[in-house]
mmCIF file of C-alpha atoms in Angstrom:
data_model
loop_
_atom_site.group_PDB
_atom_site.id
_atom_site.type_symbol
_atom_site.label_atom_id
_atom_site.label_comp_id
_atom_site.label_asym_id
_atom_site.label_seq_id
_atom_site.Cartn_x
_atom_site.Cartn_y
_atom_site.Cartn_z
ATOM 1 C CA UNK A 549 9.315 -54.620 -84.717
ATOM 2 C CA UNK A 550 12.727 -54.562 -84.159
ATOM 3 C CA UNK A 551 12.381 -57.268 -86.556
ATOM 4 C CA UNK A 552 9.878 -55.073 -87.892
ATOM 5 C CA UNK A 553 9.388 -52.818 -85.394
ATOM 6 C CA UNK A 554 7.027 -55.157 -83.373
ATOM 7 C CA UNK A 555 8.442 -55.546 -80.379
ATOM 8 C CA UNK A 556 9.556 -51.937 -79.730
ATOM 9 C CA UNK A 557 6.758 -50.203 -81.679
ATOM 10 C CA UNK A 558 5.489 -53.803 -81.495
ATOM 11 C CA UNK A 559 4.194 -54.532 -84.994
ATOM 12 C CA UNK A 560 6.133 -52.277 -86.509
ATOM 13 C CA UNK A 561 5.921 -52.786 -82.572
ATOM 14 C CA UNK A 562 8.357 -54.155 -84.661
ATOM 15 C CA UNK A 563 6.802 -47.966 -84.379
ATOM 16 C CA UNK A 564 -6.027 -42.045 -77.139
ATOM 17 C CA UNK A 565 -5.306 -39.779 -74.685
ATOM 18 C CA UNK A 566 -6.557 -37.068 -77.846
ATOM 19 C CA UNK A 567 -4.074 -36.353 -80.121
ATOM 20 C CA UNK A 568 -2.180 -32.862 -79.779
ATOM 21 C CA UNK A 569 -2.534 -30.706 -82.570
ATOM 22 C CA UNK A 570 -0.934 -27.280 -83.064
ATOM 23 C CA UNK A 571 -1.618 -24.793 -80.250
ATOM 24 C CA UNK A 572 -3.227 -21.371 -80.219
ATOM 25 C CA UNK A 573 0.423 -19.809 -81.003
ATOM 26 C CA UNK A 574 -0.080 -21.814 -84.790
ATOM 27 C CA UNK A 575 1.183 -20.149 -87.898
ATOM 28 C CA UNK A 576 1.081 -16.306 -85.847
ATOM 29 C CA UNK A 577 3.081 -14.130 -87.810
ATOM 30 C CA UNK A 578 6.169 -12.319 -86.099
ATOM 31 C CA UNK A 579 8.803 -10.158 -87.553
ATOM 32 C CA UNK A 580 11.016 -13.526 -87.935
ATOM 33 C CA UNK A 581 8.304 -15.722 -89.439
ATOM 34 C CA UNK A 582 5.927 -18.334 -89.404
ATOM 35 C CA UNK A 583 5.780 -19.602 -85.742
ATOM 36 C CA UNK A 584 4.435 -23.206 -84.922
ATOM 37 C CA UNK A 585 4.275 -25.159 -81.785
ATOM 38 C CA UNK A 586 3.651 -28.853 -81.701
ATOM 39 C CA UNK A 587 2.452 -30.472 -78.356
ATOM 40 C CA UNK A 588 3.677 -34.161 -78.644
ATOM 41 C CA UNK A 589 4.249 -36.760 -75.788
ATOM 42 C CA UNK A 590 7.451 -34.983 -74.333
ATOM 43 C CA UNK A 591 6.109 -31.892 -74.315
ATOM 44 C CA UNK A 592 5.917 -28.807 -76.948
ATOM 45 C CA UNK A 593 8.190 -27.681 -79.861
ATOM 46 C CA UNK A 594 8.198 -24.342 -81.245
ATOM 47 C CA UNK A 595 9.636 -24.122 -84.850
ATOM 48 C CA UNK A 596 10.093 -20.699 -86.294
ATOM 49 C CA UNK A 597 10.091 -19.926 -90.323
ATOM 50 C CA UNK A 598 9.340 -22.697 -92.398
ATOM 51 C CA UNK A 599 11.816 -25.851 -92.693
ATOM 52 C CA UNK A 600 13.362 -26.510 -95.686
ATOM 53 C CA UNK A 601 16.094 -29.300 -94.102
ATOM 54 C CA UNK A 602 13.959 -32.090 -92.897
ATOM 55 C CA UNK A 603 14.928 -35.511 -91.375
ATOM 56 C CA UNK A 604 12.450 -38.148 -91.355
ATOM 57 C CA UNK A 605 13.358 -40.446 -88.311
ATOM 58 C CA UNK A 606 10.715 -42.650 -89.189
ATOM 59 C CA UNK A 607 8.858 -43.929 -92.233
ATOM 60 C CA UNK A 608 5.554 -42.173 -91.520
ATOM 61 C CA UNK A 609 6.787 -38.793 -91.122
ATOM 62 C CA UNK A 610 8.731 -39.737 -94.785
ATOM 63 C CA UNK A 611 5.616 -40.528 -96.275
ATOM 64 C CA UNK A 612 4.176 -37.377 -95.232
ATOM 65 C CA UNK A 613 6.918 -35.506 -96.148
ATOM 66 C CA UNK A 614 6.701 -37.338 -100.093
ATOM 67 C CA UNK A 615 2.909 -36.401 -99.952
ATOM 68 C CA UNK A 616 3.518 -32.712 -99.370
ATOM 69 C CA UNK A 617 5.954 -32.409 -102.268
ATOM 70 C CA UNK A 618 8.840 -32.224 -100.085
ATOM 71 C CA UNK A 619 12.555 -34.008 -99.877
ATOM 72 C CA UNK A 620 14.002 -35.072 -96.824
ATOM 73 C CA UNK A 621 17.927 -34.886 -96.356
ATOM 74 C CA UNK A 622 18.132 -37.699 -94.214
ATOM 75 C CA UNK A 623 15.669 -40.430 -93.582
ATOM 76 C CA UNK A 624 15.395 -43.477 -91.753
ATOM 77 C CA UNK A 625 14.256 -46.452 -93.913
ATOM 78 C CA UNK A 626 13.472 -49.929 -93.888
ATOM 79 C CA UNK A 627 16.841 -51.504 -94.359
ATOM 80 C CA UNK A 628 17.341 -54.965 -95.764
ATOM 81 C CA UNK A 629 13.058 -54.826 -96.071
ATOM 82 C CA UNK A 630 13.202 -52.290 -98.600
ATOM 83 C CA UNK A 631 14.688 -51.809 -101.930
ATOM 84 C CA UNK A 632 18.703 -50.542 -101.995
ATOM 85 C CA UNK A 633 18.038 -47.808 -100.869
ATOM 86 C CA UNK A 634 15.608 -48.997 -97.768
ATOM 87 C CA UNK A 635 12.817 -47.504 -99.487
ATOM 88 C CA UNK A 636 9.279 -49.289 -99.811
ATOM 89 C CA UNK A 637 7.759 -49.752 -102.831
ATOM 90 C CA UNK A 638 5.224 -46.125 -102.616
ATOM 91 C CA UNK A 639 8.669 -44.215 -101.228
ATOM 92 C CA UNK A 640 10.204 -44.231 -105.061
ATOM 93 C CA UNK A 641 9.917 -40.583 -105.308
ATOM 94 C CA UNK A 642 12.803 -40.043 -102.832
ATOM 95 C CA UNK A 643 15.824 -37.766 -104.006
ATOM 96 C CA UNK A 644 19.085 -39.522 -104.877
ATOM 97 C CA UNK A 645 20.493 -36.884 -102.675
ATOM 98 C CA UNK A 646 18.479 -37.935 -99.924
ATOM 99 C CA UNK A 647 20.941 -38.786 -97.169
ATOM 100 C CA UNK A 648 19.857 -42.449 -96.175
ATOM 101 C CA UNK A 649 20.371 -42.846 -91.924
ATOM 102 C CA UNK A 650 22.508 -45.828 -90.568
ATOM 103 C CA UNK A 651 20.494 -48.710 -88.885
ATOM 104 C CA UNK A 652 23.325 -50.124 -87.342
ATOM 105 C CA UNK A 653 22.503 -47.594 -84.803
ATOM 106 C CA UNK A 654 19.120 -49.353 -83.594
ATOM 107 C CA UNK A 655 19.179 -50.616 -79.808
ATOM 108 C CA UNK A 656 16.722 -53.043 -78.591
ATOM 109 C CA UNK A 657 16.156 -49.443 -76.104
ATOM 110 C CA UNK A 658 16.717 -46.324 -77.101
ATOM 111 C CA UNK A 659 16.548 -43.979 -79.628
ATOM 112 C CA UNK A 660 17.675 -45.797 -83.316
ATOM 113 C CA UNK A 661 19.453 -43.066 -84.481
ATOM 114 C CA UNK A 662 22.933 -41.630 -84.596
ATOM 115 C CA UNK A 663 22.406 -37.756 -83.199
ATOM 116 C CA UNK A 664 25.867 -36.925 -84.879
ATOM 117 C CA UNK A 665 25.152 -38.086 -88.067
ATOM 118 C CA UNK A 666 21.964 -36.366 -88.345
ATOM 119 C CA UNK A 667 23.513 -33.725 -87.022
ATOM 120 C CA UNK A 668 26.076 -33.486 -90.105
ATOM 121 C CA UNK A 669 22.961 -32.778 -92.322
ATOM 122 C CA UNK A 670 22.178 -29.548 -90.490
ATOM 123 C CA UNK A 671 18.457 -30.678 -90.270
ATOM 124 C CA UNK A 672 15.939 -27.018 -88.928
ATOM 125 C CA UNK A 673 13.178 -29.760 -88.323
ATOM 126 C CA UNK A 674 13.507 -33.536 -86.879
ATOM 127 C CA UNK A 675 10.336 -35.528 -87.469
ATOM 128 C CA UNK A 676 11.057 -38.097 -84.674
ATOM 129 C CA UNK A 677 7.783 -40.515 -84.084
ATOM 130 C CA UNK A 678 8.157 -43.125 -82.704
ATOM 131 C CA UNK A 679 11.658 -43.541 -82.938
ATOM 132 C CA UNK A 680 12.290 -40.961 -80.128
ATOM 133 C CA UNK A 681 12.037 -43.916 -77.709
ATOM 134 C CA UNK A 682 11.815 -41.590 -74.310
ATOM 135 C CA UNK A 683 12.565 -38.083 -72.677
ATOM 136 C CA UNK A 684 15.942 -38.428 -72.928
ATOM 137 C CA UNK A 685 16.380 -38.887 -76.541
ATOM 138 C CA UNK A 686 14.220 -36.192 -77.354
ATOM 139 C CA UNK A 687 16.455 -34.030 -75.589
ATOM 140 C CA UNK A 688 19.525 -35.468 -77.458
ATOM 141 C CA UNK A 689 17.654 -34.719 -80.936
ATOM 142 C CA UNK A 690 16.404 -31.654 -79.820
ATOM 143 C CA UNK A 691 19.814 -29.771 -79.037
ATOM 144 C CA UNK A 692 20.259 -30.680 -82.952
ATOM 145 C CA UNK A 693 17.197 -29.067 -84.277
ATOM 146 C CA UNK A 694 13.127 -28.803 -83.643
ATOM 147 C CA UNK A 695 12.025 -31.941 -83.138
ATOM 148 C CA UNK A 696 8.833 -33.829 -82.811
ATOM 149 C CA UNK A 697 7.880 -36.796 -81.047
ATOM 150 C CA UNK A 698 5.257 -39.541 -81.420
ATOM 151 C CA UNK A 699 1.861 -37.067 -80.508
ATOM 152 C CA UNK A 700 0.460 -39.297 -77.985
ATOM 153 C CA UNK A 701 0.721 -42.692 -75.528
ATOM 154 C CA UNK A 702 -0.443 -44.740 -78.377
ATOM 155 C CA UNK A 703 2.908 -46.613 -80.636
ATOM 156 C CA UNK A 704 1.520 -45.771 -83.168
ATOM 157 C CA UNK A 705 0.375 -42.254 -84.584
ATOM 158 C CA UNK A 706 -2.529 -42.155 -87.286
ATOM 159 C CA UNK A 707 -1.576 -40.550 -90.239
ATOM 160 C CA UNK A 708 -4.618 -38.121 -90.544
ATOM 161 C CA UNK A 709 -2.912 -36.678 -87.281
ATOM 162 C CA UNK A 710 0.967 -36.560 -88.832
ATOM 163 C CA UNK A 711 -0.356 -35.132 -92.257
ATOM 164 C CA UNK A 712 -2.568 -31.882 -90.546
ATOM 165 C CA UNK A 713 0.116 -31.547 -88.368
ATOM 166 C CA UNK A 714 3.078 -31.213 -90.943
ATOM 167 C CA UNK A 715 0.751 -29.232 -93.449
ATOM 168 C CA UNK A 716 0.134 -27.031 -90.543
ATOM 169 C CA UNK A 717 4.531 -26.842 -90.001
ATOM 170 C CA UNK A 718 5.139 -26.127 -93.732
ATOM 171 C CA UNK A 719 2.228 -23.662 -94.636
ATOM 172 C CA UNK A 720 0.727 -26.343 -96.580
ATOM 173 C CA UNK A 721 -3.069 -26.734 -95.034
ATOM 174 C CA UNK A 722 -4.474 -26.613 -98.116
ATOM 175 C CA UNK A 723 -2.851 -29.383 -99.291
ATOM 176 C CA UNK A 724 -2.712 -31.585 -96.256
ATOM 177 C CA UNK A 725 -6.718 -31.570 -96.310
ATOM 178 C CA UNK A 726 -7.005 -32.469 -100.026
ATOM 179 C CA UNK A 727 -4.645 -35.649 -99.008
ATOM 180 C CA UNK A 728 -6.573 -36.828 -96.047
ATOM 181 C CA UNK A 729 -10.326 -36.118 -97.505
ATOM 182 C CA UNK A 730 -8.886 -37.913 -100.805
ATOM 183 C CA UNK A 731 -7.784 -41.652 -98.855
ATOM 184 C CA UNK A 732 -10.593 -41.369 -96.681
ATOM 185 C CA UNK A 733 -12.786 -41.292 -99.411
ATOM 186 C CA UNK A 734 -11.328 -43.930 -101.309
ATOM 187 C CA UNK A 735 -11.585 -46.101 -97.806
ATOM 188 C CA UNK A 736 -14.904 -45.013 -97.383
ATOM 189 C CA UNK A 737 -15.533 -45.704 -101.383
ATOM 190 C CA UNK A 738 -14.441 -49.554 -100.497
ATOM 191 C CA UNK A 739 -16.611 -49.753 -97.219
ATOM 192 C CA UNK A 740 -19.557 -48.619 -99.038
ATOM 193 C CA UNK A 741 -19.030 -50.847 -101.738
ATOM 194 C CA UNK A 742 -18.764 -53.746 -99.282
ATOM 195 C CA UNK A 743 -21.074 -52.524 -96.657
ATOM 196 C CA UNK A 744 -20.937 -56.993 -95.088
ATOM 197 C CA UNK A 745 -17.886 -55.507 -93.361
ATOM 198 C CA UNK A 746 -19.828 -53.828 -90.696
ATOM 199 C CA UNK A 747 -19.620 -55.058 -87.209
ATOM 200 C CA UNK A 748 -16.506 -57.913 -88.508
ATOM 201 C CA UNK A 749 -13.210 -58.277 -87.053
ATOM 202 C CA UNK A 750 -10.164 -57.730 -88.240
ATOM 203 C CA UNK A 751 -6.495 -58.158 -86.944
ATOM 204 C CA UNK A 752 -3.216 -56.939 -87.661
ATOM 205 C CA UNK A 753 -0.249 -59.839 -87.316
ATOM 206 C CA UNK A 754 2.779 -61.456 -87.679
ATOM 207 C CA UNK A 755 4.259 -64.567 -86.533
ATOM 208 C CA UNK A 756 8.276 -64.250 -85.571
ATOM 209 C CA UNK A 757 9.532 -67.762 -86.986
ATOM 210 C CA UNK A 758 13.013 -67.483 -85.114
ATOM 211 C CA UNK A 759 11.485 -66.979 -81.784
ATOM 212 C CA UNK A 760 8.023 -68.947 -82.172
ATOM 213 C CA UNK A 761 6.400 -65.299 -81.011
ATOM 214 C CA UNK A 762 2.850 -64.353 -81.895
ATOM 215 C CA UNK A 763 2.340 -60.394 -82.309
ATOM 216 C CA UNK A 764 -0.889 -58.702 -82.976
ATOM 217 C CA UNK A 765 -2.252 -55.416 -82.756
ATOM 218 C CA UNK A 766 -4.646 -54.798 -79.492
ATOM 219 C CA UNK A 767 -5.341 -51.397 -79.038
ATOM 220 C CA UNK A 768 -8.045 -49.583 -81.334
ATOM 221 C CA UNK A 769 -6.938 -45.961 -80.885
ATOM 222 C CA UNK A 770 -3.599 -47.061 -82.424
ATOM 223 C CA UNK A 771 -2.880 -46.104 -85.805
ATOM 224 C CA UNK A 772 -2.487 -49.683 -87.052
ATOM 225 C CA UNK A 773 -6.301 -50.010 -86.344
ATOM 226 C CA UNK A 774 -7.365 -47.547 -88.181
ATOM 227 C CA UNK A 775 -7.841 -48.647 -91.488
ATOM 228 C CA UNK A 776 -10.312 -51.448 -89.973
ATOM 229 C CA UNK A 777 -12.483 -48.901 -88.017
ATOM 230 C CA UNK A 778 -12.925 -46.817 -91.310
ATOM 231 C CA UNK A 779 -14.333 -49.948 -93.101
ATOM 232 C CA UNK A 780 -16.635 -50.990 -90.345
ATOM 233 C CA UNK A 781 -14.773 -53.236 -88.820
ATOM 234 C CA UNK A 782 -13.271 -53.843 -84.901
ATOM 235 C CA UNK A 783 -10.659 -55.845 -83.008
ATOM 236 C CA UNK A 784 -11.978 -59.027 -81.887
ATOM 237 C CA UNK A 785 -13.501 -57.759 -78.024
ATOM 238 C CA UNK A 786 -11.721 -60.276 -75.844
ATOM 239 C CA UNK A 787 -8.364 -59.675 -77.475
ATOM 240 C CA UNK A 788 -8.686 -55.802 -76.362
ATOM 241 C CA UNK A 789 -9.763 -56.714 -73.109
ATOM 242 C CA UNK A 790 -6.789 -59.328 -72.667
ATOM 243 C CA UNK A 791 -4.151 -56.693 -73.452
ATOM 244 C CA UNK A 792 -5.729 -54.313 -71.141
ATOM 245 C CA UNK A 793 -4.866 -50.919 -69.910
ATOM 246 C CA UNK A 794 -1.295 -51.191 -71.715
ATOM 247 C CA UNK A 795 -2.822 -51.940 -75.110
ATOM 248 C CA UNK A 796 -0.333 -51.524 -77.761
ATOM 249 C CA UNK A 797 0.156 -55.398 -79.287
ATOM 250 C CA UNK A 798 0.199 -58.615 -77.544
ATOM 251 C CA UNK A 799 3.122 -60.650 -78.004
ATOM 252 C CA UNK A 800 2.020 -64.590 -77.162
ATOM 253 C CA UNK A 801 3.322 -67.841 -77.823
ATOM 254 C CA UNK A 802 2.740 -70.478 -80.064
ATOM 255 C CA UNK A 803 0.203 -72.027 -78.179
ATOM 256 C CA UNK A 804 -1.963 -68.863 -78.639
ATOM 257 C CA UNK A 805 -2.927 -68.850 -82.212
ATOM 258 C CA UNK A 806 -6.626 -68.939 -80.803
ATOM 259 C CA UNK A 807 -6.149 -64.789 -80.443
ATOM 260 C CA UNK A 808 -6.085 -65.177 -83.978
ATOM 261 C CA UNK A 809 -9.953 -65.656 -83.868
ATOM 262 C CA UNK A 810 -11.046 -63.133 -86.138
ATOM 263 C CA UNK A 811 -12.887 -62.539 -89.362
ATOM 264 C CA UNK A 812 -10.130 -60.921 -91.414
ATOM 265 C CA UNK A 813 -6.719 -61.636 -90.413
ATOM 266 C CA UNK A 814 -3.620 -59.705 -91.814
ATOM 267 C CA UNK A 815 -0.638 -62.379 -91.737
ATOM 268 C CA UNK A 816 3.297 -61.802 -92.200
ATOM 269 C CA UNK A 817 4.396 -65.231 -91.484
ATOM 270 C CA UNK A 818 8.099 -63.460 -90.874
ATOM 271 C CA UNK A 819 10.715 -66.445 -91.651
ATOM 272 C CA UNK A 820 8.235 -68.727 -92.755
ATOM 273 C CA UNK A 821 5.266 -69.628 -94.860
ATOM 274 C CA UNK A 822 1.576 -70.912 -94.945
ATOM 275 C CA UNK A 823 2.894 -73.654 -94.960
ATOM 276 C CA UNK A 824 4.279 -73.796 -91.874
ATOM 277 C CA UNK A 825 1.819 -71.616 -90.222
ATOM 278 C CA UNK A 826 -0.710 -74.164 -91.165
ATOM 279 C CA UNK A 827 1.571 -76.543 -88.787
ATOM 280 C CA UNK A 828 0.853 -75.188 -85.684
ATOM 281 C CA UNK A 829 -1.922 -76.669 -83.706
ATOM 282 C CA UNK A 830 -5.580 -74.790 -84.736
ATOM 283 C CA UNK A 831 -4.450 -72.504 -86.972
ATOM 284 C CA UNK A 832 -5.668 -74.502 -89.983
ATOM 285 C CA UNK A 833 -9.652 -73.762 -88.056
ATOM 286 C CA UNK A 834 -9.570 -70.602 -87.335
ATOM 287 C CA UNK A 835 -12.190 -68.760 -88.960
ATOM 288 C CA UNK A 836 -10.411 -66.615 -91.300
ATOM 289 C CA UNK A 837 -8.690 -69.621 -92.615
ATOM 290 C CA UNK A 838 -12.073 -71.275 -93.574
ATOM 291 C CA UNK A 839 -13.928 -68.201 -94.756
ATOM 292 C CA UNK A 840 -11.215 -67.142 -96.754
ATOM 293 C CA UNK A 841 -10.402 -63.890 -95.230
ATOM 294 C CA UNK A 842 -6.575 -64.994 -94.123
ATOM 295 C CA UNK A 843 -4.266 -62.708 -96.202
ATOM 296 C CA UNK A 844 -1.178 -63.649 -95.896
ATOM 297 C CA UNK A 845 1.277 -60.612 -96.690
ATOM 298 C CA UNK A 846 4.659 -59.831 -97.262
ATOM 299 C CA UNK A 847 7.269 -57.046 -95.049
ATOM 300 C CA UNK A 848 6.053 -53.998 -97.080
ATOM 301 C CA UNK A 849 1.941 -54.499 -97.290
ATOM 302 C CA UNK A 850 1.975 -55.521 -93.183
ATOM 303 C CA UNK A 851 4.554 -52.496 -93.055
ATOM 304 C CA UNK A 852 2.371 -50.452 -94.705
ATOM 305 C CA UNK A 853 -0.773 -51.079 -92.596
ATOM 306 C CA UNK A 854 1.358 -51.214 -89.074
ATOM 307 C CA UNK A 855 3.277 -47.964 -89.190
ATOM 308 C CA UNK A 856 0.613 -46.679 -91.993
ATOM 309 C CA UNK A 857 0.481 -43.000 -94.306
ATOM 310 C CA UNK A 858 -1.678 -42.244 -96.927
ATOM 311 C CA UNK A 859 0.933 -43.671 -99.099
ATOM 312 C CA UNK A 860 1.084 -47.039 -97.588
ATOM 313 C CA UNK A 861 -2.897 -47.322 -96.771
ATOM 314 C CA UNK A 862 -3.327 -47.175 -100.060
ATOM 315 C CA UNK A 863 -0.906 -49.714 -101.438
ATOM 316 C CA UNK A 864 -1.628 -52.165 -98.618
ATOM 317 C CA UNK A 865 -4.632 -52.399 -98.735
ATOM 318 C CA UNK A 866 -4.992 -52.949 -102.552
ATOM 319 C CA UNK A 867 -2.857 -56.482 -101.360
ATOM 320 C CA UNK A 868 -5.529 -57.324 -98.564
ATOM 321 C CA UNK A 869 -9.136 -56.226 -101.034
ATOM 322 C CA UNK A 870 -10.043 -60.015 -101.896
ATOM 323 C CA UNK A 871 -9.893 -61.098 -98.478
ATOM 324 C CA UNK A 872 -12.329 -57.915 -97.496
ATOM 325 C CA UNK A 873 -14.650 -59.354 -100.672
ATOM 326 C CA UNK A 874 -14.199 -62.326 -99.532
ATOM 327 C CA UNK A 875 -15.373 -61.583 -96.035
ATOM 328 C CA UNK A 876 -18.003 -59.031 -97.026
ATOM 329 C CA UNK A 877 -19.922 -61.483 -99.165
#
């Protein structure tokens, strides 16, 4: 959102064709090393050894990093959103030492990073995402060191994907599997427990107060859906349908808070409040609204769900339970 990362990664896009994994060159062992190679959206990178100076250009890739048990020495954060250090609430366990990238960098194009200041840190791994915005700043980044881009088409990687991936870069399988089979099962836990999700709707929102802009999630393969499909649940039909081929998330007008049709709805009213969201004409029908399965969330819990880890799933969606009960019967 680049008020959030919605309207560049829309929704934090405000940050499929299948998702590349490691090839058949994957941990070989040479006379140098370890050897992995990544295919992501630009193509393939080959890291050698195991990195030990990692910069996290996005706040997935930190999260991942945090779940393996390893510090970053530069990281993109949140800014203003997070706490002083730009850090969401599950990101506590960052090092002081933890060099903390400048925002003031971030185009409404183009790659939000300065490529001599994380070139100062003497990174051996870049963990890109979807802040690499296109071929060119890939190429910028990867003069610097090995860097990976966002794995696919889609804005949004899942985080199953980013956590085998890295577990596979830093010799830490073992590991990587325990953390995806453990927050799948406590997702699965909560869909069994409510099995009325099945066959609901859910959406992923926001509703940009300074420019009277509607954003919501639209494609199903993106990681921001993913949490829903685990429980059960879909995007409404007609909303996938409407954003087409392009998927990604739908930015609409005021007018539009119809597309908002949907049995749960995740909400950041962003510069505003129920309140005023209950102003605008039908919002105060839709069917979330009257069923009680409207959550209405703040930066980090829509945050966490949008451009979502293990870390985040897990803490957002502890905010957005009662609405699920709520929903679920």
């Amino acid at each position: 959102m680049r008020a959030m990362k919605f309207s560049a990664v829309a929704l934090l896009g405000a940050l499929v064709v299948g998702i590349s994994g490691c090839s058949s060159s994957d941990a070989d062992e040479i006379a140098d090393g370890r050897v992995t190679t990544i295919d992501h959206k630009f193509g393939a990178t080959t890291i050698t050894g195991t990195p030990t100076r990692i910069v996290a250009a996005d706040t997935q890739w930190l999260d991942v990093l945090l779940e393996l048990g390893i510090q970053p020495v530069g990281y993109l954060s949140a800014g203003t959103m997070g706490d002083e250090r730009g850090l969401f609430p599950w990101e506590s366990g960052v090092d002081a030492s933890a060099k903390e990238l400048d925002r003031s960098a971030i185009q409404q194009v183009g790659v939000p990073l300065k490529a001599e200041e994380i070139a100062a840190l003497d990174p051996d791994l870049i963990l890109g995402g979807f802040s690499v915005a296109d071929q060119d700043d890939f190429d910028q980044l990867s003069k610097i060191a090995p860097t990976i881009a966002g794995l696919s088409e889609v804005q949004v990687d899942p985080w199953q994907d980013q956590v085998e991936i890295l577990g596979r870069v830093l010799d830490k399988e073992s590991r990587a599997d325990e953390i995806v089979e453990a927050t799948n099962g406590q997702i699965d836990a909560l869909a069994q427990r409510l099995p009325g999700l099945k066959g609901k709707t859910a959406l992923l929102s926001q509703y940009v107060f300074p420019t009277s802009q509607l954003v919501i999630v639209a494609d199903p393969k993106d990681g921001a859906s993913g949490l829903f499909t685990r429980l059960g649940m879909s995007l409404p039909p007609k909303l996938v349908e409407e954003a087409g081929v392009t998927g990604g998330r739908l930015m609409l007008s005021p007018e539009r808070v119809d597309a908002l049709s949907a049995d749960v709805v995740v909400l950041l009213p962003n510069g505003g409040t129920l309140d005023d969201m209950m102003k605008l004409p039908g919002f105060a029908d839709l069917p979330a609204v009257k069923s009680g399965g409207l959550a209405i969330v703040d930066y980090p819990t829509v945050a966490g769900l949008n451009t979502p880890s293990s870390l985040s799933v897990k803490y957002s969606l502890e905010s957005i339970t009662p609405q699920l009960e709520a929903v679920a019967g």
